Short mmCIF file of C-alpha atoms in Angstrom, two decimals:
data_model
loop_
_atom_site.label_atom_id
_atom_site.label_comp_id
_atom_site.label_asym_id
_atom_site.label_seq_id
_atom_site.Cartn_x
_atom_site.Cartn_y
_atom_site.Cartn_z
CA UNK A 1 -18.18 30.97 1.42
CA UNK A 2 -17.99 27.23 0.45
CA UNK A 3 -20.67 24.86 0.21
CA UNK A 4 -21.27 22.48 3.03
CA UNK A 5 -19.75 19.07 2.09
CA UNK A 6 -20.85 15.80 3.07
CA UNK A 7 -17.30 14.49 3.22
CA UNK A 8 -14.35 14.53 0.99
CA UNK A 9 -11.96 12.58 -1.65
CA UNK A 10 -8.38 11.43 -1.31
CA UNK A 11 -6.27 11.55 -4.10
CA UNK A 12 -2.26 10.83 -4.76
CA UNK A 13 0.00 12.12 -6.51
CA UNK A 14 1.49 8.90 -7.88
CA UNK A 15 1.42 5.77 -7.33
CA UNK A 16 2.71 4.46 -3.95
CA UNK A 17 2.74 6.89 -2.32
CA UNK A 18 0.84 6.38 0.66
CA UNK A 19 -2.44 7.29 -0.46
CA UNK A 20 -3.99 4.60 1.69
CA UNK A 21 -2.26 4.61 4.38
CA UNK A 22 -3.59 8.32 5.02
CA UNK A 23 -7.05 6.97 4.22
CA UNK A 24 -6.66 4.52 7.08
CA UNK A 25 -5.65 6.99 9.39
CA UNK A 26 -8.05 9.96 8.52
CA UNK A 27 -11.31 7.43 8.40
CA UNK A 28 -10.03 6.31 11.70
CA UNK A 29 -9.86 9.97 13.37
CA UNK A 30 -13.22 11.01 11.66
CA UNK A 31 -15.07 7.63 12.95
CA UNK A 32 -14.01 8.60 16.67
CA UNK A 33 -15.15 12.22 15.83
CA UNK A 34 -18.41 10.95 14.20
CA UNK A 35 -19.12 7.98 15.26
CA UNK A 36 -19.96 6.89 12.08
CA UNK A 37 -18.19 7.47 8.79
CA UNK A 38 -19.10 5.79 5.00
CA UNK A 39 -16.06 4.77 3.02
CA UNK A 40 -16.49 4.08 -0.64
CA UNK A 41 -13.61 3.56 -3.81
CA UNK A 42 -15.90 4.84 -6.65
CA UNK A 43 -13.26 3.62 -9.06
CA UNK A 44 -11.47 0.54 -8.90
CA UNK A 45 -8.80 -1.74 -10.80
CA UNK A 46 -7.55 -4.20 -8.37
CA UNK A 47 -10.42 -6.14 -7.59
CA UNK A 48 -11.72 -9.22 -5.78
CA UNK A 49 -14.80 -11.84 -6.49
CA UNK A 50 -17.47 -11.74 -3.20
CA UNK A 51 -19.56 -14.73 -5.40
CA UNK A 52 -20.02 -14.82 -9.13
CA UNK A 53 -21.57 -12.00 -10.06
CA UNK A 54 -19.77 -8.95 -7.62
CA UNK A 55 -16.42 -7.75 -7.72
CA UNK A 56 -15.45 -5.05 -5.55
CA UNK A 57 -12.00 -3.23 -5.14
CA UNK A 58 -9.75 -4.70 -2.59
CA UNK A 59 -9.88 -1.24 -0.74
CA UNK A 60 -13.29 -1.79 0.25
CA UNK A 61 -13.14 -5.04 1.09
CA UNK A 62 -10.25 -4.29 3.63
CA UNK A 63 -12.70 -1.01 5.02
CA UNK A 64 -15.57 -2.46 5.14
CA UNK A 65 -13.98 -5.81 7.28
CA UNK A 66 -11.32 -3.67 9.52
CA UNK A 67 -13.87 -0.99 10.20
CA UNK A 68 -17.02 -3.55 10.68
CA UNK A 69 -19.22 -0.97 7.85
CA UNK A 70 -22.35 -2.05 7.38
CA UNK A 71 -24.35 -1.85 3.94
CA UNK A 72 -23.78 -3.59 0.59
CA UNK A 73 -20.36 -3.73 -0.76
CA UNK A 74 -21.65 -2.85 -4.07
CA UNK A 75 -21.90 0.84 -2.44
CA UNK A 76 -19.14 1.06 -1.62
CA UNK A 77 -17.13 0.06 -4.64
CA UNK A 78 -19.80 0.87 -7.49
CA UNK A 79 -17.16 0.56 -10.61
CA UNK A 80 -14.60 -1.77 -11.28
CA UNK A 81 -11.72 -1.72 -14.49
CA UNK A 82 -11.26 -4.85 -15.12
CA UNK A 83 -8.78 -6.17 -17.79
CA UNK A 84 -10.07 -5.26 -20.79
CA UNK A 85 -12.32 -2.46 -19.52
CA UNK A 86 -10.59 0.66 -21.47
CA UNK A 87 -10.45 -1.24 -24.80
CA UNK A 88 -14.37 -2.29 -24.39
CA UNK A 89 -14.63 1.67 -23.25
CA UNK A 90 -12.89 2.87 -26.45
CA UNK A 91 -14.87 0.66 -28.40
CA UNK A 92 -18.31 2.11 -27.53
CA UNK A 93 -19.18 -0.94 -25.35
CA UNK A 94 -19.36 0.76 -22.09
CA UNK A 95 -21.88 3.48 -21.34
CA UNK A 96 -20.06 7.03 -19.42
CA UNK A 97 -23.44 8.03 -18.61
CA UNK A 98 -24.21 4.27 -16.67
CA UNK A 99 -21.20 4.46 -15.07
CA UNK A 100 -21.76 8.14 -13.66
CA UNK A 101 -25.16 7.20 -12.32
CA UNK A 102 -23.85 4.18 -10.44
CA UNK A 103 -21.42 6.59 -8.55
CA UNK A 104 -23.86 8.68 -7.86
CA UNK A 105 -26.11 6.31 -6.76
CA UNK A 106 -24.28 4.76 -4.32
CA UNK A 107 -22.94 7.69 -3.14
CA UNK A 108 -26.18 9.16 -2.53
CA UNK A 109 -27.25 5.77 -0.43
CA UNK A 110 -24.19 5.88 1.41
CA UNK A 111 -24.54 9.77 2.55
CA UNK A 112 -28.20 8.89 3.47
CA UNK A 113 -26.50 7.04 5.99
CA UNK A 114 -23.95 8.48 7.37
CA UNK A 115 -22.95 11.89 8.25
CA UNK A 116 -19.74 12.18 6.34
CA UNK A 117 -18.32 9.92 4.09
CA UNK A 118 -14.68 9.54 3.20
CA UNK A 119 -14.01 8.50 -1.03
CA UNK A 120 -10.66 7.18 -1.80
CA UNK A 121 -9.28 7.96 -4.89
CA UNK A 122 -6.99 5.57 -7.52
CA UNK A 123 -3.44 6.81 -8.11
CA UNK A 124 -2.75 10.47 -9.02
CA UNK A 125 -5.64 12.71 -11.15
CA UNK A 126 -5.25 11.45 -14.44
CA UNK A 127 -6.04 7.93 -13.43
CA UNK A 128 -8.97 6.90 -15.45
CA UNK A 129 -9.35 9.40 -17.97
CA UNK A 130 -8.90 7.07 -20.77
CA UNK A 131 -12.27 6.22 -20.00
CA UNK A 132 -13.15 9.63 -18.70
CA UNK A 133 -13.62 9.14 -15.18
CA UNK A 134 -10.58 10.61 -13.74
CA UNK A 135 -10.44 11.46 -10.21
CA UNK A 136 -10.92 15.17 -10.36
CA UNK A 137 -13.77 14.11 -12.51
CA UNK A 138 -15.39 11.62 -10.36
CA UNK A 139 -14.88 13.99 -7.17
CA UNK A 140 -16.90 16.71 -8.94
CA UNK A 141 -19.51 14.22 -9.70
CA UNK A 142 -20.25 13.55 -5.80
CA UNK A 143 -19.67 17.40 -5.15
CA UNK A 144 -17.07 16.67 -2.78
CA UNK A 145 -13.29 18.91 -2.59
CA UNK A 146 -10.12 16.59 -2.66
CA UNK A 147 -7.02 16.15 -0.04
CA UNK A 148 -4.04 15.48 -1.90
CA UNK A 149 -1.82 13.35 -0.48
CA UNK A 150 2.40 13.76 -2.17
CA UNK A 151 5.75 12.39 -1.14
CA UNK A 152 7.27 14.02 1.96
CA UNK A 153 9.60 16.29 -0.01
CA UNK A 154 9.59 19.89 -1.46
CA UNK A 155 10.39 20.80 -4.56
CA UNK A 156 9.47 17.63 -6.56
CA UNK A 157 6.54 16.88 -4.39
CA UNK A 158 5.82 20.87 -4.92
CA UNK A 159 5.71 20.26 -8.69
CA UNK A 160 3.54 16.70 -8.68
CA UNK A 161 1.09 18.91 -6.73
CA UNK A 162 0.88 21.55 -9.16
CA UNK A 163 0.08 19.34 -11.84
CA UNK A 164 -2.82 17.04 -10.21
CA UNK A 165 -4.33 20.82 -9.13
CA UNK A 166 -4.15 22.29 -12.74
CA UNK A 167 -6.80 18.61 -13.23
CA UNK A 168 -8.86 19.98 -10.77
CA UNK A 169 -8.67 23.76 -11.68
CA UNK A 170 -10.08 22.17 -14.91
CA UNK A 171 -13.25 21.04 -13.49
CA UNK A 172 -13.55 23.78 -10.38
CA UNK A 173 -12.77 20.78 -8.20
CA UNK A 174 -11.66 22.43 -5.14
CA UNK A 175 -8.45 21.46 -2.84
CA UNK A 176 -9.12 21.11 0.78
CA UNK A 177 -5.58 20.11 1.73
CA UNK A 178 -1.96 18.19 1.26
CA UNK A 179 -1.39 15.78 3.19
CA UNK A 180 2.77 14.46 3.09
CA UNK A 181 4.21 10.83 3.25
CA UNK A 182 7.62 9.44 4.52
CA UNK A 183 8.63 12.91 5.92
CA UNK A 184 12.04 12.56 6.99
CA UNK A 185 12.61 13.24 10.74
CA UNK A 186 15.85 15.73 9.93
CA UNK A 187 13.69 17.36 7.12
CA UNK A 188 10.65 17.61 8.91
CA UNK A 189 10.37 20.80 10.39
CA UNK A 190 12.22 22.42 6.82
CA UNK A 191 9.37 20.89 5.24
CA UNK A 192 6.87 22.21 7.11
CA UNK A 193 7.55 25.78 7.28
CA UNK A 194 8.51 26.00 3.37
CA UNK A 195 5.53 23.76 1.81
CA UNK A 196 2.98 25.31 3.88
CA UNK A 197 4.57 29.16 2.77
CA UNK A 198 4.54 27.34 -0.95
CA UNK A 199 0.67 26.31 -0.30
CA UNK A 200 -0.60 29.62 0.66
CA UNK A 201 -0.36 30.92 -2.65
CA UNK A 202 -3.32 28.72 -3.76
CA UNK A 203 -4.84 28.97 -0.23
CA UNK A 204 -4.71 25.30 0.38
CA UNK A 205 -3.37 24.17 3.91
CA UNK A 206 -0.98 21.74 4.71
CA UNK A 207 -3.03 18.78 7.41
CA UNK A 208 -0.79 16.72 7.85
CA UNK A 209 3.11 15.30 7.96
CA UNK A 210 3.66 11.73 7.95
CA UNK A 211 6.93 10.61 9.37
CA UNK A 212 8.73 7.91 7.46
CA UNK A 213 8.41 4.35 9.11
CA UNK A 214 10.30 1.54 8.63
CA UNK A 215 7.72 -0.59 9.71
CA UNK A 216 5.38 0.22 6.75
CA UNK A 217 8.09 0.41 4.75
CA UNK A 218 9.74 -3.28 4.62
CA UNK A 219 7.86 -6.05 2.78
CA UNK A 220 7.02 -9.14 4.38
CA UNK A 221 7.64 -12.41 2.98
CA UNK A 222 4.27 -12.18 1.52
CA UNK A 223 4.91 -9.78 0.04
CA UNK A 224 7.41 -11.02 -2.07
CA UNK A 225 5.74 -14.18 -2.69
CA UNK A 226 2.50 -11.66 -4.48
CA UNK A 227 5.14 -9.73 -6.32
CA UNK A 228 6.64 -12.57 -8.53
CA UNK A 229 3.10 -14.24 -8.30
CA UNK A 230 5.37 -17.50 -6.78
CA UNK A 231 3.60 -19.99 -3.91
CA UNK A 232 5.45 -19.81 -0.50
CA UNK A 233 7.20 -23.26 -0.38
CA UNK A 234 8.03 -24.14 3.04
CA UNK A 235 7.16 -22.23 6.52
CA UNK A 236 3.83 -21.53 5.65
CA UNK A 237 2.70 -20.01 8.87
CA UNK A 238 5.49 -17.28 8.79
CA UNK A 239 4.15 -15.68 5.68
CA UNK A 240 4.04 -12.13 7.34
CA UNK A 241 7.23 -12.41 8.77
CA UNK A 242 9.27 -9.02 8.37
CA UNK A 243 13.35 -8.62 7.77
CA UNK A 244 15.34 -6.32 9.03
CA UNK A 245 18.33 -7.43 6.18
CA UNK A 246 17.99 -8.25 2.42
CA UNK A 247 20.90 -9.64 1.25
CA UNK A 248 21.79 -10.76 -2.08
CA UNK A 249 24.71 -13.07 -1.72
CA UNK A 250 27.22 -13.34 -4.52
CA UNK A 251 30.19 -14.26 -1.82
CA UNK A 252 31.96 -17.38 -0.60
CA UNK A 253 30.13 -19.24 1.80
CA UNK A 254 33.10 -18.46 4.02
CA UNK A 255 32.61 -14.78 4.37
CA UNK A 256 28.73 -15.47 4.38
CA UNK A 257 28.66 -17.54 7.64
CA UNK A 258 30.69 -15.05 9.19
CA UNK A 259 28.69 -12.40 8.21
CA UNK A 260 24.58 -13.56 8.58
CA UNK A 261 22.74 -11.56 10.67
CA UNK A 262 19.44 -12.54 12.63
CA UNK A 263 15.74 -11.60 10.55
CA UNK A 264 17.75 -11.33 7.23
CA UNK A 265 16.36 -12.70 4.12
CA UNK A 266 18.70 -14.24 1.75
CA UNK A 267 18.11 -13.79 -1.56
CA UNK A 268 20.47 -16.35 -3.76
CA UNK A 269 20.67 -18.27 -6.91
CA UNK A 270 19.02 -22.80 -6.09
CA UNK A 271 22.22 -24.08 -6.85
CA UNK A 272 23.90 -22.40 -4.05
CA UNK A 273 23.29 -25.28 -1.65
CA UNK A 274 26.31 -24.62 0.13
CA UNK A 275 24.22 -20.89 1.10
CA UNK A 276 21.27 -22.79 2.08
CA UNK A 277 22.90 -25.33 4.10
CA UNK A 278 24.63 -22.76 5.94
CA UNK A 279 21.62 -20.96 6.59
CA UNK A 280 20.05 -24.30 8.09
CA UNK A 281 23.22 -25.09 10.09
CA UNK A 282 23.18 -21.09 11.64
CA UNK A 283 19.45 -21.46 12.77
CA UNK A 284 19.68 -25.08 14.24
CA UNK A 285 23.22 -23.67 16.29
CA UNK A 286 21.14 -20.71 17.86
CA UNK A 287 17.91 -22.69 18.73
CA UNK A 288 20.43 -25.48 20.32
CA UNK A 289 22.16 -21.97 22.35
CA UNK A 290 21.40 -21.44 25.86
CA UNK A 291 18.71 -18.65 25.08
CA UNK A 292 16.92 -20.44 22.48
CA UNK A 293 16.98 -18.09 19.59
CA UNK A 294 14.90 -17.92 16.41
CA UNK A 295 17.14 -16.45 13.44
CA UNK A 296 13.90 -16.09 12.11
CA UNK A 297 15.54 -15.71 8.60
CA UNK A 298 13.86 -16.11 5.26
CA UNK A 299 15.25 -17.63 1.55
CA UNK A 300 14.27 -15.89 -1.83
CA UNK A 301 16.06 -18.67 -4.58
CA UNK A 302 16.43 -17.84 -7.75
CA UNK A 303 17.84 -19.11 -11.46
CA UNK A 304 16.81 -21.93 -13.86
CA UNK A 305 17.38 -24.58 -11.73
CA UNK A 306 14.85 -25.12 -8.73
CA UNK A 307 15.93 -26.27 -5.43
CA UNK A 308 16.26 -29.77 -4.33
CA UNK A 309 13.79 -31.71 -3.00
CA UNK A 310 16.06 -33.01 -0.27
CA UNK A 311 17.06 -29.05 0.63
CA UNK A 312 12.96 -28.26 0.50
CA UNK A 313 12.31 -30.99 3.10
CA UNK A 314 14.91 -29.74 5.38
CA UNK A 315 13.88 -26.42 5.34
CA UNK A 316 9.86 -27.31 5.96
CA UNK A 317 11.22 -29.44 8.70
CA UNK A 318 12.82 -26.00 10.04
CA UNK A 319 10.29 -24.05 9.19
CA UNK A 320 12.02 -21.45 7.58
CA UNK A 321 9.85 -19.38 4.79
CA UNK A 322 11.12 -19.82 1.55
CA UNK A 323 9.93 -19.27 -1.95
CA UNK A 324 11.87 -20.11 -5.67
CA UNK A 325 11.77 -17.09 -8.44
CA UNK A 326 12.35 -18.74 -12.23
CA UNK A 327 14.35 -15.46 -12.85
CA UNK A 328 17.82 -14.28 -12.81
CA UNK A 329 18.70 -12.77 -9.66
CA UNK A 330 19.89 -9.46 -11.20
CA UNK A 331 16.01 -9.25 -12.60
CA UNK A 332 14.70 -10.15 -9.10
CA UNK A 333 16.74 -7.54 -6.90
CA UNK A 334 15.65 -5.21 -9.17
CA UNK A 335 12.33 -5.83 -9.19
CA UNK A 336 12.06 -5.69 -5.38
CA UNK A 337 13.89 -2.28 -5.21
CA UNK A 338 11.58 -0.90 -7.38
CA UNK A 339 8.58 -2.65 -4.87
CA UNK A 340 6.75 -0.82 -2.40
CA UNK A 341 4.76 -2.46 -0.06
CA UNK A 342 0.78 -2.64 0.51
CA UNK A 343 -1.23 -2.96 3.57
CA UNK A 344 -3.49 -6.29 3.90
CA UNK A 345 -5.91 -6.49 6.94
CA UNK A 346 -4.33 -10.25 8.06
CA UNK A 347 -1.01 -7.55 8.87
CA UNK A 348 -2.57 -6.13 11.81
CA UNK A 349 0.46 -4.82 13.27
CA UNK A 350 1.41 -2.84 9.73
CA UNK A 351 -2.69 -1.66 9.90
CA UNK A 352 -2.38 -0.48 13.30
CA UNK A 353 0.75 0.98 12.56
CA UNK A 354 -0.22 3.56 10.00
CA UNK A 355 -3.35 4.15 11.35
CA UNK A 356 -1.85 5.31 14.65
CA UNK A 357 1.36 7.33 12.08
CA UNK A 358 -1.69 9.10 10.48
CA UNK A 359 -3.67 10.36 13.43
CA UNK A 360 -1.14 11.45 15.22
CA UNK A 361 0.19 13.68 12.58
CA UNK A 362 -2.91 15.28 11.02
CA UNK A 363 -4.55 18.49 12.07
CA UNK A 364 -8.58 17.19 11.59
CA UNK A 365 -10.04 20.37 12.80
CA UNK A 366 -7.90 21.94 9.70
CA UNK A 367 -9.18 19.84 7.50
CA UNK A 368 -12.77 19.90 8.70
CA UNK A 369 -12.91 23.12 8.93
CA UNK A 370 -12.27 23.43 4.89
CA UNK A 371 -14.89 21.02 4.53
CA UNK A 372 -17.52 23.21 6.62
CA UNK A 373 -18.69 19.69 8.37
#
């Protein structure tokens, strides 16, 4: 018989791979279940400053103001990695035994207040050992069993499992359940049947089966502005627009007039004007057509040379978003192909999104059921 829990911890098995996502989702069906919920990110690297003396993970910040929790921050998001924090670690300046006690301590505040409380995890189980607080490791320390949440796959996904439960084997860490992202709607049912067979060697259960979404999936213009750390230039106020088309164009401008699609973004080298006047000339001839349309496109320039200020001014006066990458375009598509996108609380229609994906494709009387809540 297993120990009653007073909530449990989510843990990947890489990074992006939805981990949060299915925390959204699963705090969201356990809050109308419970009424009330705790969240908390024990460990955390990617941090921000609430005033000059408290840094908290980003995680929490976007729980605590989407889900309106009350009680301090600091709970919620006890320890922080900053840069620097595993050399200072290695180097004897940074007491385990601190660190442990401020997890536990919040913790223990947060479960005096709520009935169940709901830890997320940082990338797969090995995150944070260096400093020996990996997430089997600070699981056990809270006493609470781990949902693992993989790609939506089978035998890979099969395999990354394995390895993040042979961590928690280590410390008697036990699995409550998988839960799988980005299942594909033609795989889905294949997936099913097979992984949950492969599971019930361990006795683990299968929750849940996210379907892929495009939606969650594109990156908005945001987005690409926080992955080459680059200011959004012109059309400010369409920062979260999405594209349905990313095009890199290497062609004559010919064959790209003829060929640009509404909500793409263009992604081309500053000293194409001849691309960027086109694009211009395209969105002024549909907002001038009978129906009024917005292209709603988007520019990514890149190269050595940085558009011109006359070009800048025309596209503010449009209002089209676009931002300038110092890098060769080769680097840049890359880059972006390699991206995966995050949710933010300002994209309430990606938020809402997942958190409706989740909940309707998790079995929570599964899962609470191996936590004995």
């Amino acid at each position: 018989m297993h120990t009653k829990s007073s909530g449990v911890f989510i843990a990947s098995t890489g990074q992006h791979i939805g981990k949060t996502t299915s925390t959204l989702g699963l705090f969201s069906s356990m809050l109308k279940r419970f009424g009330k919920v705790g969240y908390m990110k024990p460990v955390g690297q990617e941090f921000v400053e609430i005033d000059s003396t408290t840094r908290v993970d980003k995680d929490a910040l976007l729980f605590r103001d989407l889900f309106s929790l009350t009680g301090p921050i600091e709970h919620m998001s006890p320890v922080i990695f900053p840069k620097g924090f595993t050399k200072n670690y290695i180097d004897g300046k940074v007491s385990l035994d601190a660190l442990k006690r401020r997890i536990q301590d919040s913790f223990t505040k947060i479960v005096e207040q709520t009935p169940v409380v709901l830890a997320e995890g940082t990338g797969h189980m090995g995150v944070g050992a260096i400093a020996d607080l990996d997430n089997a490791t600070t699981a056990n320390l809270m006493n609470l069993p781990i949902v693992i949440v993989a790609s939506g796959g089978l035998g890979s996904s099969f395999d990354t499992i394995a390895l993040n439960k042979y961590v928690c084997d280590r410390l008697g860490v036990r699995i409550a359940g998988v839960i799988l992202n980005r299942v594909l709607d033609d795989k889905r049912e294949m997936i099913v049947d097979y992984m949950g067979r492969a599971l019930e060697r361990w006795d683990i259960p299968l929750i849940g089966t996210i379907p892929f979404s495009q939606i969650l999936a594109d990156l908005r213009m945001d987005d690409y502005a926080q992955l080459f750390k680059v200011p959004l230039i012109t059309g400010l106020s369409h920062r979260y627009r999405y594209f349905e088309h990313v095009r890199l164009v290497a062609t004559s401008n010919e064959v790209y007039e003829q060929t640009m699609k509404r909500r793409q973004l263009t992604i081309t080298p500053a000293s194409r004007e001849d691309i960027i006047r086109s694009t211009l000339q395209k969105y002024e001839e549909y907002k001038k057509a009978e129906h009024n349309i917005d292209m709603e496109p988007g520019i990514l320039l890149t190269g050595r040379f940085q558009p011109k200020d006359r070009l800048v001014r025309q596209l503010e006066q449009a209002d089209i978003p676009m931002l300038y990458v110092p890098e060769n375009t080769f680097e840049v598509m890359k880059r972006i192909t390699q991206h995966t996108a995050k949710i933010h609380i300002e994209d309430e229609q990606k938020v809402q999104q997942a958190i409706q994906l989740v909940e309707s494709n998790i079995n929570l009387n599964k899962l609470l059921d191996r936590l004995d809540i």
